[in-house]
Amino acid sequence: MKIKAAVLNGLHQPYEIEELELSEIRDDEVLVRIVASGMCHSDDVVRQGYTEYQMPIVLGHEGSGIIDKVGKNVVGYEPGDHVVISFAYCGHCDSCLTGLPASCDDWNHLNFHGKRKDDTPYLTKSDGTPVTRFFGQSSFSTFAVVSPSSLTKVDKSVDLRLVGPFGCGFLTGSGTVFNGLRPEPGSTIAIFGTGAVGLAAMMAAKISGCTKVIAVDIHDHRLELAKELGATHTINSKNADVKEAILELTHGKGVNYSVDTTGVNAVVRNSIDVLAVGGSVAPVAAAREMEINTTNDFTMQNRNLVGARMGKAVPQLSIRQMVDFYKAGNFGFDKLAKFYTFDKINEAAEESLSGKVIKPILIMDETYAPEA
Ligand SMILES: [Zn+2]
Ligand SMILES: [Zn+2]
C-alpha cells in the first residue's frame, strides 16, 4: 500500500516527506494507522551518525495509532483497537520470560535489522530502493507494520496524540525508578537532567513517595517545569556546587537514589558522589567511558550501580500503569508535549535539539479527536 513517511536519505539531512510502498502484513504482523508520534533523542542520534544504519531510513519509535489490519495468527488485537507502539521482543527467551524483554535475545534483529528475517523490506521507494525500518516500527509515517509484541492497547477515552512517548522516553524514565531503583516511601532522590526521561523519572519518584525529589539541570525554564511536576527542590548546576547543595538538603548524608539522564561524564560523576551510604545510582543515558574507583565509590560506601535497560519495563504493564497515573492526575506529562503537523517535522526536530521543546509530537492524522 502507498503511505506517506518522513524519509532520512543521508546523515545530517533534513527529513523529506515522501510517498513509499509499505509491504502487506504477514500472518504474525499488525498494520497500524499512525495517529501521532513522539520524537526522541535516539532519532536524532541516527541522523547525526552516532549509530550506523543503512540509509534511506524512516525513523520514529514513539508511535500511537489505530489498528487497521491484523494477521491471521495474531491473537488479542482487532481492527479499531487504539494502541501505543513500543519495542518488539520474542516473548520466549530467558530475558523475556524473566520480565526483561528489552534484553531479549532477539532484540537487535526484531528492532534494528530494518527488514524482515528473510531480508524482505517493509518499506520501499517507488523505484524499488529498500528503506530501512527503525526500532520495529518507523512511526514517522502514516502507517506501520509492527509485531504484536510492540503493542499496548489503551482505552478510547485516552488522547492517542499524547501517549506515543509512553513507548520509549517516558517508559525508560519511569521504569528506571519503579523497576530499577524501587525507592521506598520517605527516601530521597536526585534526578540529573530534566528532559523527557528525567521528568518521567521525577514523576515516578514522587508517586513512589520520595520526600525529597531534587531536579538538577542547567536550564532555569526546565527547572521551573520540574517544580510544577513534582520536584521538591531544584538546583541549577551552572551556578551552584551540586554536591554541596544536595548535602545541605539531606542533613549532610546525601541522597538514597540518583538517576543520570545526561551521559555527561562530569554529571555522572556527580550522580555517584551525591549518594548517601547504601545509596543506588542508575545511569540511563548513553555515556562515554569514564573512570570510577570501585572500592571508594561503591564498596566502601555500600553503594549500588543499577542497570535498567529501557527502564526494565514490560511495555504492556508499564504503559497501562502510566495511563492510569495520568488519569489520576499524577503524571502530568502533557505539560512537556508540543504538537506539530507532520509536515513541520524538521521544525520539531530543531526545537527539540535546541532544548526549546521537551517532547515534540508529530500529528499524522489531523482528523483524530479523542472520544469524549
Ligand atoms: Zn527513544
Ligand atoms: Zn526474547
Short mmCIF file of C-alpha atoms and ligand atoms in Angstrom, two decimals:
data_model
loop_
_atom_site.label_atom_id
_atom_site.label_comp_id
_atom_site.label_asym_id
_atom_site.label_seq_id
_atom_site.Cartn_x
_atom_site.Cartn_y
_atom_site.Cartn_z
CA MET A 1 0.00 0.00 0.00
CA LYS A 2 1.05 3.62 -0.51
CA ILE A 3 1.91 5.59 2.60
CA LYS A 4 3.47 8.94 3.43
CA ALA A 5 6.63 8.85 5.50
CA ALA A 6 9.40 11.21 6.61
CA VAL A 7 12.49 9.76 4.99
CA LEU A 8 16.07 10.38 6.09
CA ASN A 9 18.09 9.97 2.90
CA GLY A 10 21.52 10.59 4.41
CA LEU A 11 23.35 11.75 7.53
CA HIS A 12 22.65 15.30 8.70
CA GLN A 13 19.92 15.66 6.04
CA PRO A 14 16.52 17.15 6.74
CA TYR A 15 13.56 14.78 6.81
CA GLU A 16 11.74 14.58 3.48
CA ILE A 17 8.10 13.58 3.32
CA GLU A 18 7.80 11.02 0.53
CA GLU A 19 5.33 8.50 -0.78
CA LEU A 20 6.57 4.97 -0.07
CA GLU A 21 5.28 1.45 -0.56
CA LEU A 22 4.56 -0.39 2.69
CA SER A 23 4.50 -4.16 2.38
CA GLU A 24 1.36 -6.21 3.07
CA ILE A 25 1.21 -7.63 6.59
CA ARG A 26 2.11 -11.26 7.14
CA ASP A 27 0.16 -13.65 9.37
CA ASP A 28 2.04 -12.64 12.52
CA GLU A 29 2.02 -8.86 11.93
CA VAL A 30 -0.30 -5.93 12.53
CA LEU A 31 -0.95 -2.84 10.41
CA VAL A 32 -1.37 0.33 12.45
CA ARG A 33 -2.66 3.65 11.13
CA ILE A 34 -0.41 6.12 12.92
CA VAL A 35 -2.24 8.98 14.64
CA ALA A 36 0.81 10.61 16.21
CA SER A 37 4.45 10.00 17.07
CA GLY A 38 6.75 11.49 19.67
CA MET A 39 10.27 12.49 18.64
CA CYS A 40 13.07 11.15 20.82
CA HIS A 41 16.79 11.89 21.01
CA SER A 42 17.53 8.41 19.67
CA ASP A 43 16.02 9.52 16.35
CA ASP A 44 18.46 12.36 16.16
CA VAL A 45 21.36 10.13 17.20
CA VAL A 46 20.82 8.24 13.93
CA ARG A 47 20.54 11.45 11.95
CA GLN A 48 23.85 12.69 13.35
CA GLY A 49 25.55 9.37 12.61
CA TYR A 50 26.37 8.30 16.17
CA THR A 51 24.94 4.89 15.34
CA GLU A 52 25.16 3.33 11.92
CA TYR A 53 22.16 2.47 9.80
CA GLN A 54 21.53 1.74 6.18
CA MET A 55 20.06 4.86 4.54
CA PRO A 56 17.45 5.72 3.47
CA ILE A 57 15.61 5.08 6.71
CA VAL A 58 12.30 6.06 8.26
CA LEU A 59 12.84 6.93 11.92
CA GLY A 60 10.28 7.35 14.70
CA HIS A 61 9.72 4.93 17.58
CA GLU A 62 7.11 6.53 19.82
CA GLY A 63 4.06 5.88 17.67
CA SER A 64 0.44 5.66 18.67
CA GLY A 65 -2.47 4.81 16.44
CA ILE A 66 -5.41 2.66 15.49
CA ILE A 67 -5.15 -0.91 14.29
CA ASP A 68 -6.17 -1.21 10.66
CA LYS A 69 -5.49 -4.86 9.90
CA VAL A 70 -4.44 -7.93 11.87
CA GLY A 71 -2.59 -11.01 10.56
CA LYS A 72 -4.50 -14.26 10.94
CA ASN A 73 -2.15 -15.70 13.59
CA VAL A 74 -2.34 -12.63 15.84
CA VAL A 75 -4.47 -13.03 18.94
CA GLY A 76 -5.78 -10.35 21.27
CA TYR A 77 -5.95 -7.47 18.80
CA GLU A 78 -8.51 -6.37 16.26
CA PRO A 79 -9.05 -3.54 13.81
CA GLY A 80 -10.18 -0.40 15.60
CA ASP A 81 -8.12 -1.02 18.76
CA HIS A 82 -6.23 2.02 19.99
CA VAL A 83 -2.57 1.23 20.64
CA VAL A 84 0.78 2.59 21.78
CA ILE A 85 3.76 1.11 19.92
CA SER A 86 6.91 0.22 21.84
CA PHE A 87 9.86 -2.10 21.16
CA ALA A 88 9.38 -5.65 19.87
CA TYR A 89 10.51 -8.80 21.72
CA CYS A 90 10.31 -12.55 21.16
CA GLY A 91 8.41 -13.48 24.33
CA HIS A 92 10.10 -16.86 24.87
CA CYS A 93 13.83 -16.33 25.56
CA ASP A 94 15.18 -16.31 29.14
CA SER A 95 15.16 -12.50 29.35
CA CYS A 96 11.59 -12.22 28.08
CA LEU A 97 10.43 -14.98 30.43
CA THR A 98 12.02 -13.25 33.43
CA GLY A 99 10.38 -9.91 32.71
CA LEU A 100 13.27 -8.21 30.93
CA PRO A 101 12.01 -8.05 27.33
CA ALA A 102 14.29 -5.08 26.50
CA SER A 103 17.19 -7.53 26.89
CA CYS A 104 15.52 -10.06 24.56
CA ASP A 105 17.98 -12.37 22.78
CA ASP A 106 16.39 -11.34 19.50
CA TRP A 107 16.20 -7.60 20.35
CA ASN A 108 18.60 -6.35 17.70
CA HIS A 109 17.04 -8.35 14.96
CA LEU A 110 13.45 -7.52 15.86
CA ASN A 111 14.08 -3.82 16.38
CA PHE A 112 17.11 -2.78 14.39
CA HIS A 113 17.64 -5.13 11.49
CA GLY A 114 15.44 -2.85 9.42
CA LYS A 115 13.99 -5.69 7.33
CA ARG A 116 12.22 -8.97 7.94
CA LYS A 117 14.22 -12.07 8.88
CA ASP A 118 14.14 -13.26 5.29
CA ASP A 119 15.58 -9.86 4.30
CA THR A 120 12.46 -8.57 2.56
CA PRO A 121 11.99 -4.88 3.29
CA TYR A 122 8.92 -3.41 4.97
CA LEU A 123 9.35 -0.16 3.08
CA THR A 124 10.44 0.62 -0.47
CA LYS A 125 10.66 3.69 -2.68
CA SER A 126 8.76 3.81 -5.96
CA ASP A 127 11.98 2.96 -7.85
CA GLY A 128 12.37 -0.19 -5.71
CA THR A 129 15.05 1.13 -3.32
CA PRO A 130 14.56 -0.55 0.05
CA VAL A 131 14.07 1.80 3.00
CA THR A 132 15.24 0.70 6.47
CA ARG A 133 12.68 0.25 9.23
CA PHE A 134 13.65 1.59 12.66
CA PHE A 135 13.04 0.30 16.21
CA GLY A 136 10.47 -2.22 14.99
CA GLN A 137 8.10 0.49 13.83
CA SER A 138 9.23 3.58 11.81
CA SER A 139 6.45 5.76 13.13
CA PHE A 140 7.29 8.95 11.21
CA SER A 141 4.76 7.60 8.77
CA THR A 142 1.03 7.39 8.15
CA PHE A 143 1.04 3.58 8.58
CA ALA A 144 3.36 1.00 10.15
CA VAL A 145 3.65 -2.78 10.06
CA VAL A 146 4.59 -3.99 13.55
CA SER A 147 4.90 -7.07 15.72
CA PRO A 148 2.04 -7.61 18.19
CA SER A 149 4.69 -7.72 20.96
CA SER A 150 5.18 -3.98 20.33
CA LEU A 151 1.56 -3.13 21.05
CA THR A 152 -0.23 -1.98 24.16
CA LYS A 153 -3.96 -1.35 23.97
CA VAL A 154 -5.26 1.84 25.55
CA ASP A 155 -8.90 2.67 26.10
CA LYS A 156 -10.58 5.01 23.67
CA SER A 157 -11.06 7.85 26.14
CA VAL A 158 -7.27 8.33 26.25
CA ASP A 159 -5.95 11.04 23.92
CA LEU A 160 -3.93 8.99 21.44
CA ARG A 161 -1.93 12.03 20.38
CA LEU A 162 -0.28 12.21 23.79
CA VAL A 163 0.62 8.62 24.60
CA GLY A 164 3.18 7.65 21.91
CA PRO A 165 6.12 8.71 24.15
CA PHE A 166 4.95 6.10 26.68
CA GLY A 167 6.62 3.60 24.32
CA CYS A 168 10.17 4.90 24.84
CA GLY A 169 11.23 8.03 26.72
CA PHE A 170 8.62 8.02 29.47
CA LEU A 171 8.82 4.23 29.75
CA THR A 172 12.56 4.43 30.34
CA GLY A 173 12.35 7.31 32.81
CA SER A 174 9.54 5.98 34.95
CA GLY A 175 10.69 2.35 34.71
CA THR A 176 14.20 3.24 35.90
CA VAL A 177 12.61 4.41 39.15
CA PHE A 178 9.71 1.93 39.50
CA ASN A 179 11.55 -1.21 38.38
CA GLY A 180 15.25 -0.33 38.67
CA LEU A 181 15.77 1.74 41.82
CA ARG A 182 12.49 0.96 43.63
CA PRO A 183 12.80 3.79 46.18
CA GLU A 184 10.89 3.26 49.40
CA PRO A 185 8.48 5.88 50.77
CA GLY A 186 10.33 8.58 52.67
CA SER A 187 13.57 8.15 50.73
CA THR A 188 15.38 10.90 48.82
CA ILE A 189 16.36 11.08 45.16
CA ALA A 190 18.26 13.38 42.79
CA ILE A 191 17.50 13.41 39.06
CA PHE A 192 20.19 14.82 36.77
CA GLY A 193 18.81 16.27 33.54
CA THR A 194 15.19 17.29 33.13
CA GLY A 195 14.38 16.19 29.60
CA ALA A 196 11.53 13.76 28.94
CA VAL A 197 13.35 10.83 30.58
CA GLY A 198 14.41 12.83 33.65
CA LEU A 199 10.99 14.35 34.20
CA ALA A 200 9.31 10.95 33.89
CA ALA A 201 11.78 9.59 36.47
CA MET A 202 10.94 12.51 38.70
CA MET A 203 7.20 11.96 38.47
CA ALA A 204 7.73 8.28 39.26
CA ALA A 205 9.84 9.21 42.31
CA LYS A 206 7.07 11.47 43.53
CA ILE A 207 4.49 8.70 43.06
CA SER A 208 6.82 6.29 44.91
CA GLY A 209 6.70 8.53 47.98
CA CYS A 210 10.17 10.08 47.87
CA THR A 211 10.06 13.05 50.24
CA LYS A 212 12.88 14.89 48.52
CA VAL A 213 12.90 14.88 44.74
CA ILE A 214 15.81 17.07 43.65
CA ALA A 215 15.97 18.06 39.97
CA VAL A 216 19.34 19.19 38.60
CA ASP A 217 19.73 20.93 35.25
CA ILE A 218 21.40 23.94 33.62
CA HIS A 219 18.21 25.48 32.21
CA ASP A 220 16.06 27.55 34.58
CA HIS A 221 12.91 27.17 32.45
CA ARG A 222 13.22 23.39 32.68
CA LEU A 223 13.72 23.52 36.42
CA GLU A 224 10.58 25.64 36.72
CA LEU A 225 8.65 22.93 34.89
CA ALA A 226 10.26 20.28 37.10
CA LYS A 227 8.87 22.10 40.11
CA GLU A 228 5.39 22.16 38.58
CA LEU A 229 5.60 18.42 38.01
CA GLY A 230 6.66 17.48 41.50
CA ALA A 231 10.31 18.31 42.17
CA THR A 232 10.57 19.41 45.78
CA HIS A 233 13.91 21.14 45.13
CA THR A 234 15.78 22.30 42.05
CA ILE A 235 19.46 23.06 41.52
CA ASN A 236 20.92 24.92 38.57
CA SER A 237 24.34 23.30 38.34
CA LYS A 238 25.67 26.27 36.36
CA ASN A 239 25.62 28.46 39.41
CA ALA A 240 25.76 26.07 42.35
CA ASP A 241 28.02 23.35 43.72
CA VAL A 242 25.70 20.38 43.24
CA LYS A 243 27.32 18.12 45.78
CA GLU A 244 27.29 20.77 48.49
CA ALA A 245 23.74 21.79 47.72
CA ILE A 246 22.50 18.19 47.91
CA LEU A 247 24.37 17.51 51.16
CA GLU A 248 22.77 20.58 52.61
CA LEU A 249 19.30 19.38 51.60
CA THR A 250 19.88 15.93 53.10
CA HIS A 251 21.36 16.72 56.54
CA GLY A 252 24.85 16.08 55.23
CA LYS A 253 24.04 12.48 54.28
CA GLY A 254 23.47 12.59 50.53
CA VAL A 255 20.53 11.12 48.63
CA ASN A 256 19.40 7.50 48.75
CA TYR A 257 18.92 7.35 44.98
CA SER A 258 20.10 9.18 41.89
CA VAL A 259 19.45 8.98 38.17
CA ASP A 260 21.67 10.38 35.43
CA THR A 261 19.92 11.15 32.15
CA THR A 262 22.67 13.32 30.64
CA GLY A 263 25.51 10.94 29.77
CA VAL A 264 27.97 13.77 30.50
CA ASN A 265 30.89 12.32 32.46
CA ALA A 266 31.13 15.16 34.99
CA VAL A 267 27.41 14.84 35.68
CA VAL A 268 27.56 11.04 36.00
CA ARG A 269 30.39 11.64 38.47
CA ASN A 270 28.15 13.96 40.49
CA SER A 271 25.31 11.41 40.43
CA ILE A 272 27.64 8.96 42.22
CA ASP A 273 29.23 11.48 44.59
CA VAL A 274 25.92 12.76 45.96
CA LEU A 275 24.82 9.29 47.13
CA ALA A 276 24.43 8.52 50.81
CA VAL A 277 25.89 5.35 52.31
CA GLY A 278 23.90 2.46 50.87
CA GLY A 279 22.59 4.60 48.00
CA SER A 280 21.94 3.48 44.43
CA VAL A 281 22.61 5.24 41.15
CA ALA A 282 21.02 4.42 37.80
CA PRO A 283 22.87 5.78 34.77
CA VAL A 284 20.34 5.95 31.95
CA ALA A 285 21.90 7.98 29.14
CA ALA A 286 24.49 6.60 26.76
CA ALA A 287 27.79 7.68 28.33
CA ARG A 288 31.37 7.66 27.26
CA GLU A 289 33.89 5.62 29.19
CA MET A 290 34.90 7.12 32.49
CA GLU A 291 36.96 6.20 35.50
CA ILE A 292 35.38 5.05 38.71
CA ASN A 293 37.07 3.67 41.76
CA THR A 294 35.02 0.60 42.60
CA THR A 295 36.35 0.46 46.15
CA ASN A 296 35.93 4.07 47.18
CA ASP A 297 32.90 4.92 45.05
CA PHE A 298 30.92 1.77 45.73
CA THR A 299 32.24 -0.97 48.05
CA MET A 300 33.31 1.19 50.99
CA GLN A 301 30.02 3.09 50.87
CA ASN A 302 27.83 0.02 50.31
CA ARG A 303 26.53 1.76 47.21
CA ASN A 304 24.96 0.13 44.16
CA LEU A 305 25.11 0.85 40.46
CA VAL A 306 21.84 -0.22 38.88
CA GLY A 307 21.42 -1.00 35.18
CA ALA A 308 17.87 -0.65 33.92
CA ARG A 309 17.70 -1.02 30.16
CA MET A 310 14.53 0.67 28.83
CA GLY A 311 13.52 1.03 32.48
CA LYS A 312 13.44 -2.79 32.89
CA ALA A 313 9.91 -2.39 31.67
CA VAL A 314 7.42 -4.81 30.21
CA PRO A 315 5.74 -2.25 27.93
CA GLN A 316 2.25 -3.76 28.19
CA LEU A 317 2.33 -3.45 32.01
CA SER A 318 4.18 -0.16 32.36
CA ILE A 319 2.29 1.74 29.68
CA ARG A 320 -1.05 0.79 31.21
CA GLN A 321 0.26 1.91 34.57
CA MET A 322 1.39 5.29 33.21
CA VAL A 323 -2.01 5.83 31.60
CA ASP A 324 -3.65 5.16 34.96
CA PHE A 325 -1.30 7.54 36.78
CA TYR A 326 -2.04 10.18 34.16
CA LYS A 327 -5.79 9.75 34.58
CA ALA A 328 -5.35 10.05 38.35
CA GLY A 329 -3.51 13.35 37.84
CA ASN A 330 -0.11 12.05 39.00
CA PHE A 331 1.73 12.01 35.70
CA GLY A 332 1.40 15.43 34.08
CA PHE A 333 3.48 14.59 31.05
CA ASP A 334 1.14 16.52 28.76
CA LYS A 335 2.88 19.68 30.02
CA LEU A 336 6.07 18.56 28.22
CA ALA A 337 4.42 17.99 24.86
CA LYS A 338 4.08 20.27 21.88
CA PHE A 339 2.10 19.18 18.82
CA TYR A 340 3.30 19.72 15.25
CA THR A 341 1.63 18.77 12.00
CA PHE A 342 3.56 16.04 10.17
CA ASP A 343 4.94 18.44 7.53
CA LYS A 344 6.60 20.50 10.29
CA ILE A 345 8.87 17.60 11.27
CA ASN A 346 12.11 19.49 10.62
CA GLU A 347 10.97 22.41 12.74
CA ALA A 348 10.01 19.98 15.51
CA ALA A 349 13.44 18.31 15.35
CA GLU A 350 15.15 21.70 15.59
CA GLU A 351 13.12 22.88 18.55
CA SER A 352 13.83 19.61 20.33
CA LEU A 353 17.58 19.85 19.71
CA SER A 354 17.77 23.44 20.92
CA GLY A 355 16.02 22.44 24.14
CA LYS A 356 13.09 24.76 23.46
CA VAL A 357 10.64 21.88 23.45
CA ILE A 358 10.99 18.82 25.67
CA LYS A 359 8.70 16.41 23.83
CA PRO A 360 7.69 17.27 20.27
CA ILE A 361 4.79 15.16 18.99
CA LEU A 362 4.00 14.90 15.29
CA ILE A 363 0.36 14.55 14.32
CA MET A 364 -0.10 12.30 11.28
CA ASP A 365 -3.88 12.13 11.49
CA GLU A 366 -5.30 15.61 11.93
CA THR A 367 -8.86 14.31 11.80
CA TYR A 368 -8.39 12.34 15.02
CA ALA A 369 -10.13 13.60 18.14
CA PRO A 370 -10.26 11.77 21.47
CA GLU A 371 -13.64 10.27 22.34
CA ALA A 372 -15.50 12.21 24.97
ZN ZN B 1 13.54 6.78 22.24
ZN ZN B 2 13.04 -12.64 23.96
#
